Amino acid sequence: MLEVKDLHVTVEGSEILKGLNLTLKAGEVHAIMGPNGAGKSTLSAVIAGKEGYEVTSGSITFKGRDVLEMDVEERAQAGLLLGFQYPVEIPGVKNIYLLKAALNAQRKARGEDEIPAPEFMKLVKEQLAAMKMDPSFLQRAVNEGFSGGEKKRNEILQMLVLQPKLVMLDEIDSGLDIDAMRVVAQGINSLRDPERGILIVTHYQRLLEHVEPDVVHVLVDGRIAKTGDKQLAYDLEARGYDWVLEESAA
Amino acid sequence: MSDEQTFLDKLQARNAVRGDEPTWITARRQAGAARFEAVGFPHKRVEDWKYTDIRSISRGDFELTDNAEFSPATAAALTLPIDALRLTFVDGVFSRSLSDLNSLPEGVSIEPLSQALEANHEAVGGALGRLAGIDFSPFTALNTAFTEEGAVIRLAAGTVVDKPIIVQFLSRANDRPVMSHPRVLVEAGGRSEATVIEHHAGEAEAANFTNLVSEIMLDRGAILSYYKLQEAPVGDLHISSLHAEQGRDSRFTSFNLTLGGALVRNDLVADLNAEGAETQYNGLFFVRGRQHVDNHTLVNHNAPRTYSNESYKGILDDRARGVFNGKVMVKRDSQQIEAYQNNANLLLSDRAEIDTKPELEIYADDVKCSHGATTGQLDEEAVYALRTRGIDEQMARGLLTLAFAGEVMEQVQVDAIAERVELAVAGKLPERFNLAGLVESASALGEE
Ligand SMILES: Nc1ncnc2c1ncn2[C@@H]1O[C@H](COP(=O)(O)OP(=O)(O)O)[C@@H](O)[C@H]1O
Ligand SMILES: [Mg+2]
């Protein structure tokens, strides 16, 4: 479903990703771990289409389409969605409007009609309950005045409503207390689907106790230094990252 | 020949063919002309006109017209789709066929000024010109000199009018530009309630000059919402002066919404003359190209325990220019006053410009007063955040622009007006921004 080949990315003149390869198949949950500054956020941002990154070589394809040729909104419409580490506040734009406009944009791109209001409300209501969020959140401006945990839940709520083909989550677990972590993890687990891929970026193994990954990658210094199964996440937690570096240098 | 003389000559020619009229009107005409001749058009060295160049008016050569012919199909497209009582003027001339004054409710009188004068000129003479005299500005003087037509709306005490009253001004694409000097007179009796909509629209190629004077009198306990929807063609020139006089416990809510016009200058004055009187000024303008809009507002707190609240929002694109001057005056002995003012502006282009200035003159000590002015740009991070959810850039910008206007738009109670403004500001959205139905179902959700 997602294929990243020999990806080189520079930011403001310095190379951050240095020949990264990654293959993610539908139905799989991948975790990307790695020390601070390794390039994890850069990778997810480049896939999602954030400006300010220069792809100097390599390719990203999603379901056979050249992702690097697509605008940000096109990627989202095609089902590539990134949940942010620091969700942006959007004063004056109600949460419910964002959800509806986003869902309809996706449907329009597929040549479908707008979602009927009752159907939309039913969908939103269910997912809101799943995220243990009060309906009043729908009437509030997106992320405005939300606590850190509420912002993260809101990111997952968007995923649940928009049902992307590839879910990418950047440090969704940072700043969450245990209860919020459980709710967020449940949300992610409910997104597991044979038709969907999930890419979780984190530098703790904490979240992975709740959301079991099929594949764990270690990103160090702009490359995938090691790939394994969920056991790798535990090893990293216990031993840190240095041994991976040494191993890959050897 | 001076700029002023061009207008005075037009006046003289008009007077020569004018039929008999009450002597008081002739006298006022002369006084208006004399005043205008003495002070002349305002120039940029006059503080109140510092940022607004009116040479496109003063150097113009505008005809007066006598006919109100207008394509019914065009009129239908321009007219607000509202079940309303309606008076229509075409280039200042009353159009009976485009008006709808059938079945006026009891206690409501709506007439063109010419007809009101014919019926009982003395009943008009006392009110007309009482609030907006020839001294207010050269334009009110000029208007007084040319006074012919307009709207006279009278609500008997206790009358609650369900349907909005629309005063519609249509501007025509004439061979030669035309001018008009209409009046609007609203006398709202004690505890009467109504919504008046002053609507300006016209044919796209029109380039006419409208010089409007409105006087609005609210008796004790009267509640009046006054919408001004300015959708004139982008070639039109518009000067307007609106004066409200408020009695005890009256409430005046003004919506000053500007989308059209090449040059638009609005002066708003509210006199809060008795305790409990309350004024709400809501303003929103969205201008593009080389449009210029200038809003000068004034609230006179002439009595204790009077309240005013003002929120003006400006959105400027391209090389558009805006001016906001908000003045609050609290008289000595006007204690326990609350006066709030806020002006926020959004610049969508580097070349757009806004000059904003609050002016507070407070001569009492027991006063709650605040004001603030901000000017900024669209938050690019927010634009990007919306795009990452699949919303295309144009809609993302539209949404955020509307969100900026939200505070004022939420107050708009007339859906047809809200829709026109939303469409102009945000382009075609998939559904109404505030999603009336959706919001209801969502709040029902909260109650379960
Ligand atoms: N916008 C940026 N401007 C400059 N440097 C950046 C920018 N974004 C990321 N970097 C640099 O790129 C490297 C990788 O950052 P990032 O992808 O955020 O790492 P991670 O998410 O793995 O902690 C870091 O050295 C960081 O300082
Ligand atoms: Mg990061």
XYZ file of C-alpha atoms and ligand atoms in Angstrom:
726
model
C 0.000 0.000 0.000
C 2.799 2.405 0.926
C 6.216 2.160 -0.594
C 9.046 4.500 0.315
C 12.198 3.964 -1.742
C 15.629 5.414 -1.111
C 14.146 8.651 0.210
C 16.502 11.572 0.673
C 15.114 14.715 2.262
C 16.828 17.944 3.174
C 15.547 20.670 5.430
C 17.121 24.084 5.135
C 20.165 22.652 3.476
C 20.889 19.754 5.807
C 20.077 16.193 4.905
C 17.649 14.617 7.396
C 16.521 11.468 5.602
C 19.373 9.668 3.955
C 18.070 6.868 1.822
C 15.084 5.554 3.710
C 13.188 2.456 2.592
C 9.854 1.327 3.965
C 7.120 -0.975 2.754
C 3.777 -1.142 4.482
C 1.027 -3.514 3.367
C -2.709 -3.084 3.890
C -3.832 -4.594 7.188
C -0.495 -3.992 8.904
C 0.389 -1.822 11.860
C 3.932 -0.474 11.748
C 5.710 1.402 14.481
C 8.612 3.712 13.801
C 10.813 4.285 16.788
C 14.043 6.093 17.192
C 15.887 8.717 19.192
C 14.990 12.376 19.146
C 16.047 14.116 15.986
C 16.336 10.892 13.976
C 13.871 12.114 11.342
C 10.650 10.355 12.381
C 8.468 13.454 12.194
C 10.159 14.445 8.964
C 9.216 11.130 7.379
C 5.536 11.360 8.308
C 5.381 15.034 7.342
C 6.917 14.380 3.928
C 4.428 11.587 3.280
C 1.563 13.884 4.314
C 2.864 16.704 2.127
C 4.037 19.337 4.545
C 5.861 22.240 2.945
C 9.447 23.119 3.739
C 10.970 19.731 2.968
C 12.982 19.113 -0.136
C 12.950 15.613 -1.509
C 16.272 15.369 -3.328
C 15.836 11.782 -4.488
C 13.805 8.647 -3.985
C 10.093 8.013 -4.261
C 6.909 7.528 -2.291
C 4.042 5.595 -3.806
C 0.667 4.962 -2.261
C -1.588 2.399 -3.929
C 0.482 2.837 -7.047
C 0.172 6.636 -7.123
C 3.160 8.946 -6.980
C 2.561 10.717 -3.689
C 5.161 13.389 -4.298
C 3.139 14.629 -7.269
C 0.023 15.197 -5.146
C -1.062 18.350 -3.260
C -1.574 18.110 0.478
C -5.350 18.052 0.163
C -5.216 15.461 -2.621
C -3.237 13.137 -0.373
C -5.803 13.501 2.370
C -8.625 12.941 -0.095
C -6.866 9.790 -1.301
C -6.864 8.533 2.260
C -3.437 9.522 3.578
C -3.996 11.190 6.914
C -1.531 12.371 9.509
C -2.411 12.922 13.145
C -0.195 15.644 14.498
C 2.069 15.749 17.483
C 1.028 19.368 18.020
C -2.469 19.803 16.587
C -3.104 23.335 15.355
C -5.789 25.566 16.833
C -8.207 26.908 14.254
C -10.106 29.776 15.861
C -13.681 30.260 14.688
C -13.952 27.032 12.701
C -16.189 24.644 14.547
C -15.023 21.082 14.961
C -18.193 19.758 13.424
C -17.675 21.904 10.367
C -14.144 20.712 9.863
C -15.350 17.099 10.083
C -18.150 17.642 7.648
C -16.165 19.691 5.153
C -13.317 17.159 5.263
C -15.599 14.181 4.829
C -17.403 15.797 1.935
C -14.129 16.788 0.271
C -13.121 13.125 0.359
C -16.472 12.003 -1.036
C -16.362 14.632 -3.745
C -12.896 13.440 -4.804
C -14.387 9.958 -5.193
C -17.284 11.353 -7.200
C -19.804 10.727 -4.437
C -22.554 13.014 -3.175
C -22.326 14.925 0.067
C -23.210 12.920 3.132
C -26.809 13.445 4.270
C -27.011 15.326 7.569
C -28.701 12.564 9.613
C -26.189 9.973 8.471
C -23.349 12.314 9.300
C -24.705 13.047 12.768
C -25.111 9.359 13.489
C -21.526 8.667 12.450
C -20.111 11.539 14.468
C -22.173 10.668 17.499
C -20.894 7.095 17.569
C -17.272 8.065 17.199
C -17.566 10.821 19.745
C -18.833 8.294 22.263
C -15.991 5.949 21.351
C -13.487 8.684 22.136
C -15.334 9.523 25.358
C -15.718 13.110 24.211
C -18.575 15.386 25.160
C -20.802 16.479 22.245
C -20.041 20.079 23.155
C -16.658 19.528 21.484
C -18.408 19.615 18.131
C -19.473 23.197 18.691
C -16.088 24.379 19.820
C -13.516 25.839 17.497
C -11.013 23.199 16.408
C -8.531 22.597 19.242
C -9.092 26.049 20.670
C -8.645 25.902 24.408
C -8.385 22.098 24.303
C -6.022 20.436 26.762
C -3.136 18.430 25.341
C -5.051 15.181 25.826
C -8.216 16.585 24.277
C -6.306 17.654 21.201
C -4.959 14.140 20.742
C -8.383 12.589 21.182
C -9.658 15.042 18.635
C -7.034 13.869 16.141
C -8.231 10.295 16.591
C -11.840 11.419 16.325
C -11.006 12.876 12.917
C -9.485 9.550 11.885
C -12.552 7.663 13.051
C -14.869 9.921 11.096
C -12.724 10.211 7.967
C -11.682 6.537 7.903
C -8.420 7.035 6.005
C -6.691 4.228 4.087
C -3.403 4.980 5.749
C -3.371 6.352 9.274
C -0.167 8.055 10.333
C 0.222 9.175 13.915
C 3.145 11.274 15.056
C 3.795 10.993 18.798
C 0.096 10.681 19.448
C 1.020 9.341 22.891
C 3.024 12.321 24.086
C 1.408 14.248 26.888
C -1.302 11.672 27.548
C -2.179 10.368 30.994
C -2.996 6.685 31.455
C -6.748 7.053 30.916
C -6.397 9.184 27.824
C -3.775 6.760 26.532
C -6.259 3.888 26.849
C -8.967 5.792 25.012
C -6.577 6.798 22.257
C -5.236 3.249 21.978
C -8.763 1.873 21.751
C -9.489 4.363 19.007
C -6.431 3.234 17.072
C -7.258 -0.446 17.569
C -10.737 0.110 16.220
C -9.130 1.475 13.068
C -7.335 -1.833 12.467
C -8.708 -3.241 9.264
C -7.490 -5.623 6.543
C -7.912 -2.751 4.080
C -6.050 -0.170 6.109
C -2.469 0.545 7.038
C -1.395 2.209 10.269
C 1.948 3.898 10.847
C 2.715 4.898 14.417
C 5.622 7.186 15.137
C 6.754 7.178 18.730
C 9.861 7.122 20.787
C 8.331 5.263 23.706
C 7.126 1.699 23.712
C 4.296 2.688 26.100
C 1.611 3.068 23.438
C 2.704 -0.178 21.799
C 1.646 -2.100 24.893
C -1.900 -1.125 23.986
C -1.595 -1.173 20.225
C 0.377 -4.195 19.129
C 2.452 -3.497 16.033
C 3.086 -6.132 13.384
C 6.354 -4.530 12.413
C 8.729 -2.271 14.322
C 11.339 -0.125 12.584
C 14.156 1.729 14.206
C 14.952 5.005 12.524
C 18.394 6.291 13.320
C 20.182 9.116 11.580
C 17.861 9.271 8.592
C 17.712 5.568 7.800
C 15.850 2.488 8.957
C 18.604 0.816 10.938
C 16.676 -2.234 12.012
C 13.311 -3.879 11.438
C 11.706 -6.503 13.615
C 8.516 -7.566 15.315
C 6.962 -6.211 18.506
C 9.723 -7.763 20.585
C 12.052 -5.157 19.138
C 10.069 -2.420 20.870
C 10.689 -4.085 24.222
C 14.371 -4.536 23.489
C 14.656 -0.831 22.654
C 12.886 0.110 25.839
C 15.271 -2.043 27.854
C 18.527 -1.340 26.031
C 18.176 2.070 24.369
C 19.196 2.814 20.783
C 22.977 2.681 20.869
C 23.245 -1.042 20.273
C 21.186 -0.705 17.104
C 23.605 1.904 15.844
C 26.613 -0.270 16.659
C 25.013 -3.310 15.073
C 24.187 -1.475 11.862
C 27.657 0.047 11.715
C 29.239 -3.367 12.110
C -15.845 76.208 -12.916
C -15.446 74.858 -9.413
C -16.476 71.339 -8.505
C -19.190 72.727 -6.263
C -20.577 74.933 -9.035
C -21.256 71.902 -11.229
C -23.580 70.592 -8.536
C -25.141 73.979 -7.811
C -25.907 74.437 -11.509
C -27.625 71.059 -11.557
C -29.646 72.182 -8.563
C -30.658 75.406 -10.215
C -31.752 73.607 -13.361
C -33.778 71.226 -11.253
C -35.390 73.982 -9.242
C -36.435 75.695 -12.453
C -38.597 72.753 -13.475
C -39.808 71.849 -10.012
C -43.531 72.209 -9.309
C -44.989 73.960 -6.321
C -43.755 72.810 -2.980
C -44.252 73.848 0.640
C -42.287 76.972 1.490
C -40.371 75.253 4.298
C -38.895 72.816 1.814
C -37.788 75.616 -0.477
C -36.247 77.431 2.455
C -34.324 74.354 3.542
C -33.188 73.704 0.024
C -31.748 77.180 -0.109
C -30.125 76.837 3.289
C -28.606 73.509 2.258
C -27.262 74.971 -0.969
C -25.853 78.003 0.808
C -24.159 75.818 3.386
C -22.728 73.536 0.721
C -21.455 76.480 -1.267
C -19.837 77.975 1.823
C -18.010 74.849 3.046
C -17.482 73.069 -0.243
C -16.611 69.406 -0.672
C -14.405 67.972 2.067
C -10.755 67.461 1.216
C -8.052 65.329 2.762
C -6.850 68.076 5.061
C -10.111 67.819 6.960
C -9.539 65.360 9.806
C -12.775 63.446 9.235
C -11.896 62.921 5.591
C -8.178 62.408 5.952
C -8.089 58.921 4.456
C -10.942 59.225 2.008
C -10.526 60.957 -1.286
C -13.896 61.981 -2.700
C -12.664 63.567 -5.905
C -14.345 60.842 -7.935
C -17.544 62.473 -6.689
C -16.631 66.142 -6.601
C -15.112 66.074 -10.063
C -17.927 64.014 -11.480
C -20.780 65.214 -13.572
C -23.963 63.476 -12.498
C -27.415 63.821 -13.975
C -30.699 63.631 -12.142
C -33.205 61.219 -13.538
C -36.988 61.058 -13.475
C -37.696 57.558 -14.555
C -37.548 54.327 -12.653
C -37.475 51.881 -15.540
C -35.698 48.706 -14.635
C -35.709 45.233 -16.104
C -38.040 43.164 -13.903
C -35.874 40.078 -14.409
C -32.740 41.906 -13.256
C -34.633 43.378 -10.343
C -35.854 39.940 -9.334
C -32.308 38.601 -9.320
C -31.051 41.478 -7.187
C -33.916 41.581 -4.727
C -33.455 39.770 -1.427
C -35.648 36.654 -1.450
C -37.536 37.607 1.686
C -41.241 37.825 2.356
C -41.210 41.515 3.180
C -42.815 44.909 2.865
C -40.822 46.611 0.176
C -40.120 50.069 -1.188
C -37.936 50.232 -4.277
C -36.084 53.189 -5.760
C -34.271 53.148 -9.075
C -31.505 55.731 -9.212
C -33.416 57.481 -6.462
C -36.779 57.444 -8.254
C -39.638 55.559 -6.639
C -40.757 52.472 -8.529
C -44.281 51.450 -7.714
C -44.111 48.289 -9.796
C -41.016 47.026 -7.942
C -42.462 47.845 -4.539
C -44.752 45.698 -2.458
C -46.844 47.661 -0.027
C -50.006 45.607 -0.236
C -51.584 44.586 2.999
C -49.646 46.832 5.363
C -50.264 45.634 8.890
C -52.176 47.890 11.219
C -50.073 50.589 12.798
C -47.551 50.536 9.960
C -47.192 53.313 7.425
C -44.657 53.031 4.628
C -44.585 55.616 1.868
C -42.254 57.212 -0.596
C -41.300 60.678 0.673
C -42.936 62.437 -2.295
C -46.240 60.830 -1.432
C -45.913 61.534 2.293
C -45.256 65.189 1.513
C -48.277 65.380 -0.745
C -50.512 63.739 1.807
C -49.444 65.823 4.795
C -46.244 67.777 4.421
C -46.460 69.274 7.894
C -46.358 65.828 9.472
C -43.082 65.188 7.652
C -41.524 68.590 8.153
C -41.064 68.267 11.877
C -39.052 65.085 11.752
C -37.181 65.449 8.496
C -33.822 67.078 9.046
C -34.192 67.174 12.809
C -31.330 64.722 13.412
C -29.226 65.180 10.306
C -28.980 68.865 9.650
C -27.069 70.772 7.028
C -24.203 71.342 9.465
C -23.332 67.696 9.859
C -21.337 67.474 6.650
C -21.169 69.041 3.193
C -22.966 65.945 1.952
C -25.947 66.304 4.273
C -26.136 69.939 3.139
C -26.075 68.817 -0.488
C -28.683 66.174 0.219
C -30.939 68.765 1.855
C -30.612 71.031 -1.170
C -31.630 68.201 -3.497
C -34.235 66.515 -1.262
C -36.992 64.945 -3.358
C -37.538 61.324 -2.636
C -36.980 58.647 -0.075
C -38.715 56.361 2.363
C -40.939 57.391 5.234
C -41.668 54.599 7.692
C -43.861 55.147 10.705
C -44.725 52.598 13.352
C -47.514 53.392 15.757
C -46.858 52.814 19.442
C -46.947 49.149 20.397
C -46.810 47.890 16.811
C -44.787 44.750 16.299
C -44.025 44.180 12.618
C -43.406 40.563 11.731
C -42.177 41.004 8.196
C -38.990 42.922 7.565
C -39.379 46.284 5.864
C -37.023 46.539 2.916
C -35.951 49.818 1.382
C -34.244 48.829 -1.824
C -32.050 51.117 -3.891
C -31.238 49.899 -7.389
C -28.519 51.459 -9.476
C -28.752 51.371 -13.251
C -26.079 51.147 -15.923
C -26.882 54.515 -17.506
C -25.285 56.165 -20.538
C -24.264 58.995 -18.251
C -23.758 58.653 -14.494
C -26.676 59.664 -12.349
C -26.896 61.013 -8.823
C -29.591 60.753 -6.201
C -30.028 62.262 -2.744
C -32.549 60.054 -0.996
C -33.793 60.281 2.576
C -34.878 57.543 4.910
C -37.044 58.521 7.820
C -38.082 55.978 10.427
C -40.292 56.948 13.314
C -40.654 54.008 15.679
C -43.340 54.623 18.276
C -43.117 53.536 21.892
C -42.522 49.780 22.340
C -42.802 49.163 18.627
C -40.584 46.466 17.142
C -39.357 46.089 13.596
C -36.566 45.086 11.278
C -35.657 47.495 8.511
C -33.347 46.489 5.700
C -31.703 49.116 3.550
C -30.419 47.285 0.521
C -28.234 48.690 -2.228
C -27.724 46.727 -5.414
C -27.629 47.314 -9.136
C -26.524 46.454 -12.638
C -22.878 45.452 -12.830
C -21.811 48.290 -15.155
C -23.488 51.052 -13.144
C -21.396 54.002 -11.929
C -23.769 56.303 -10.083
C -23.545 58.508 -7.031
C -25.889 58.040 -4.084
C -25.894 60.569 -1.275
C -28.170 59.175 1.393
C -29.353 60.620 4.679
C -31.237 58.442 7.169
C -32.925 59.551 10.348
C -34.239 57.039 12.805
C -36.226 57.931 15.881
C -36.902 55.386 18.579
C -39.458 56.289 21.168
C -39.478 54.834 24.638
C -38.981 51.068 24.594
C -38.824 50.765 20.820
C -36.701 47.960 19.424
C -35.323 48.362 15.940
C -32.891 46.267 13.939
C -31.527 48.200 11.023
C -29.605 46.307 8.374
C -27.704 48.073 5.705
C -26.591 45.635 3.040
C -24.341 47.419 0.627
C -24.112 45.364 -2.557
C -23.916 48.226 -5.009
C -21.998 47.634 -8.256
C -18.244 48.139 -7.918
C -18.434 51.376 -9.914
C -20.941 53.058 -7.602
C -20.100 55.937 -5.288
C -21.932 56.031 -1.998
C -22.036 58.537 0.823
C -24.391 57.975 3.682
C -25.182 59.487 7.003
C -27.379 57.659 9.470
C -28.575 59.280 12.663
C -30.490 57.489 15.389
C -32.169 59.147 18.311
C -33.050 56.903 21.197
C -35.571 57.354 23.938
C -35.723 55.598 27.270
C -35.126 51.815 27.226
C -35.008 51.735 23.443
C -32.732 49.356 21.611
C -31.144 50.077 18.279
C -29.152 47.376 16.540
C -27.340 48.393 13.411
C -25.777 46.007 10.919
C -23.565 47.819 8.496
C -22.523 45.255 5.898
C -20.501 46.433 2.937
C -19.622 44.242 -0.013
C -20.056 46.562 -2.982
C -19.321 50.062 -4.189
C -16.157 51.751 -5.462
C -16.261 54.316 -2.690
C -18.430 53.883 0.374
C -18.495 56.300 3.265
C -20.856 55.667 6.169
C -21.354 58.013 9.062
C -23.382 56.563 11.917
C -24.500 58.610 14.875
C -26.554 57.381 17.810
C -27.851 59.739 20.443
C -28.665 57.881 23.638
C -30.874 60.485 25.195
C -32.552 58.675 28.077
C -31.794 56.010 30.646
C -31.786 52.399 29.575
C -31.186 53.175 25.924
C -28.907 50.723 24.193
C -27.050 50.760 20.892
C -25.402 47.841 19.185
C -23.246 48.621 16.173
C -22.282 45.582 14.126
C -20.156 46.140 11.086
C -18.569 43.945 8.488
C -16.993 44.844 5.234
C -15.329 42.748 2.588
C -13.689 44.733 -0.166
C -11.452 43.888 -3.100
C -9.832 45.400 -6.137
C -9.582 49.116 -5.514
C -12.686 49.443 -3.400
C -12.589 51.962 -0.597
C -14.811 51.821 2.470
C -14.827 54.310 5.307
C -16.943 53.851 8.429
C -17.173 56.673 10.926
C -19.280 55.773 13.938
C -20.271 57.904 16.877
C -22.183 57.090 20.033
C -23.294 59.959 22.210
C -24.030 58.844 25.742
C -26.179 61.817 26.648
C -27.897 60.214 29.638
C -26.918 58.013 32.580
C -27.293 54.236 32.411
C -27.009 54.010 28.656
C -25.150 51.225 26.886
C -23.288 50.790 23.675
C -21.454 47.905 22.158
C -19.667 48.017 18.863
C -18.017 45.307 16.839
C -16.612 46.111 13.422
C -14.743 43.661 11.252
C -12.977 44.473 8.036
C -11.695 42.070 5.400
C -9.587 43.598 2.661
C -8.090 41.981 -0.395
C -6.061 43.218 -3.390
C -5.504 46.967 -3.151
C -8.648 47.717 -1.199
C -8.564 50.354 1.455
C -10.529 50.669 4.663
C -11.045 53.277 7.331
C -12.598 52.784 10.742
C -13.122 55.633 13.115
C -15.142 54.796 16.204
C -15.963 57.581 18.560
C -17.634 57.285 21.936
C -18.663 60.414 23.750
C -19.791 60.318 27.374
C -21.265 63.558 28.657
C -20.607 64.994 32.088
C -23.183 63.546 34.528
C -23.818 60.556 32.295
C -22.917 58.071 34.997
C -23.068 54.276 34.999
C -22.321 54.027 31.340
C -21.094 50.946 29.571
C -19.412 51.434 26.244
C -17.470 48.728 24.468
C -15.844 48.864 21.098
C -13.867 46.424 19.077
C -12.429 46.644 15.598
C -10.612 43.767 13.940
C -9.267 43.702 10.419
C -8.010 40.967 8.189
C -5.706 41.775 5.316
C -5.746 39.139 2.589
C -3.146 40.915 0.491
C 0.062 42.846 1.103
C -1.262 45.820 -0.757
C -4.528 46.194 1.133
C -4.588 48.896 3.778
C -6.651 49.839 6.810
C -6.572 52.919 9.002
C -8.295 52.403 12.296
C -8.787 54.799 15.150
C -10.830 54.621 18.322
C -11.718 57.942 19.906
C -13.011 58.142 23.432
C -14.152 61.337 25.003
C -15.328 60.686 28.517
C -16.410 63.431 30.863
C -18.036 61.259 33.550
C -16.253 59.046 36.087
C -18.535 56.058 36.656
C -17.990 54.507 33.273
C -17.129 51.030 32.051
C -15.382 51.450 28.780
C -13.092 49.378 26.614
C -11.841 49.402 23.093
C -9.469 47.394 21.011
C -8.231 47.283 17.461
C -6.312 44.552 15.701
C -5.117 43.960 12.175
C -3.726 40.675 10.965
C -3.480 38.102 8.219
C -4.899 34.638 7.734
C -3.115 32.064 9.818
C -1.190 30.009 7.246
C -0.741 27.191 9.725
C -4.510 26.932 10.030
C -4.884 26.954 6.229
C -2.416 24.095 6.068
C -4.107 22.215 8.915
C -7.411 22.282 7.025
C -5.732 21.163 3.813
C -4.210 18.163 5.598
C -7.777 17.043 6.190
C -8.608 17.149 2.492
C -10.189 20.599 2.341
C -8.915 22.412 -0.725
C -6.982 25.606 -0.316
C -9.660 27.933 -1.609
C -12.267 26.540 0.729
C -9.824 26.517 3.620
C -9.183 30.225 3.098
C -12.876 30.884 2.723
C -13.667 29.055 5.929
C -11.047 30.901 7.901
C -12.127 34.231 6.475
C -15.702 33.501 7.461
C -14.528 32.368 10.848
C -12.958 35.782 11.246
C -16.293 37.379 10.435
C -18.106 34.858 12.623
C -18.676 37.037 15.644
C -20.601 39.577 13.588
C -22.267 37.035 11.316
C -23.649 35.093 14.254
C -25.669 38.156 15.182
C -27.306 38.399 11.760
C -30.882 37.197 12.135
C -31.935 37.442 8.500
C -30.846 34.265 6.692
C -31.021 35.761 3.207
C -28.583 38.467 4.262
C -26.243 36.041 5.992
C -26.194 33.893 2.858
C -25.317 36.821 0.592
C -22.477 37.859 2.839
C -21.172 34.320 3.270
C -21.224 33.726 -0.440
C -19.300 36.930 -1.075
C -16.744 36.284 1.638
C -16.145 32.564 1.323
C -17.279 31.635 -2.150
C -19.561 28.695 -2.614
C -19.415 26.531 0.471
C -20.956 23.077 0.486
C -23.519 24.217 2.989
C -24.255 27.225 5.123
C -21.311 27.901 7.340
C -23.126 27.953 10.606
C -25.135 24.978 9.434
C -28.349 25.851 11.196
C -29.791 22.339 10.979
C -26.610 20.625 11.917
C -26.036 22.816 14.909
C -29.515 22.047 16.145
C -29.075 18.322 15.834
C -25.698 18.572 17.534
C -27.114 20.449 20.479
C -29.961 17.948 20.669
C -27.213 15.363 20.870
C -25.790 17.122 23.881
C -29.106 16.996 25.663
C -29.589 13.268 25.361
N 11.628 22.807 9.980
C 12.869 22.436 10.328
N 13.864 23.326 10.234
C 15.116 22.974 10.566
N 15.457 21.764 11.019
C 14.494 20.859 11.141
C 13.152 21.134 10.811
N 12.410 20.047 11.026
C 13.262 19.113 11.468
N 14.525 19.593 11.550
C 15.700 18.860 11.980
O 15.628 17.606 11.389
C 16.046 16.608 12.280
C 14.972 15.553 12.410
O 13.844 16.110 13.044
P 12.514 15.275 13.301
O 12.073 14.673 12.036
O 11.572 16.189 13.972
O 13.026 14.165 14.304
P 12.192 13.220 15.276
O 10.768 13.365 14.983
O 12.726 11.864 14.958
O 12.558 13.635 16.639
C 16.366 17.306 13.585
O 17.775 17.486 13.645
C 15.675 18.617 13.474
O 16.374 19.606 14.174
Mg 9.155 14.035 16.163
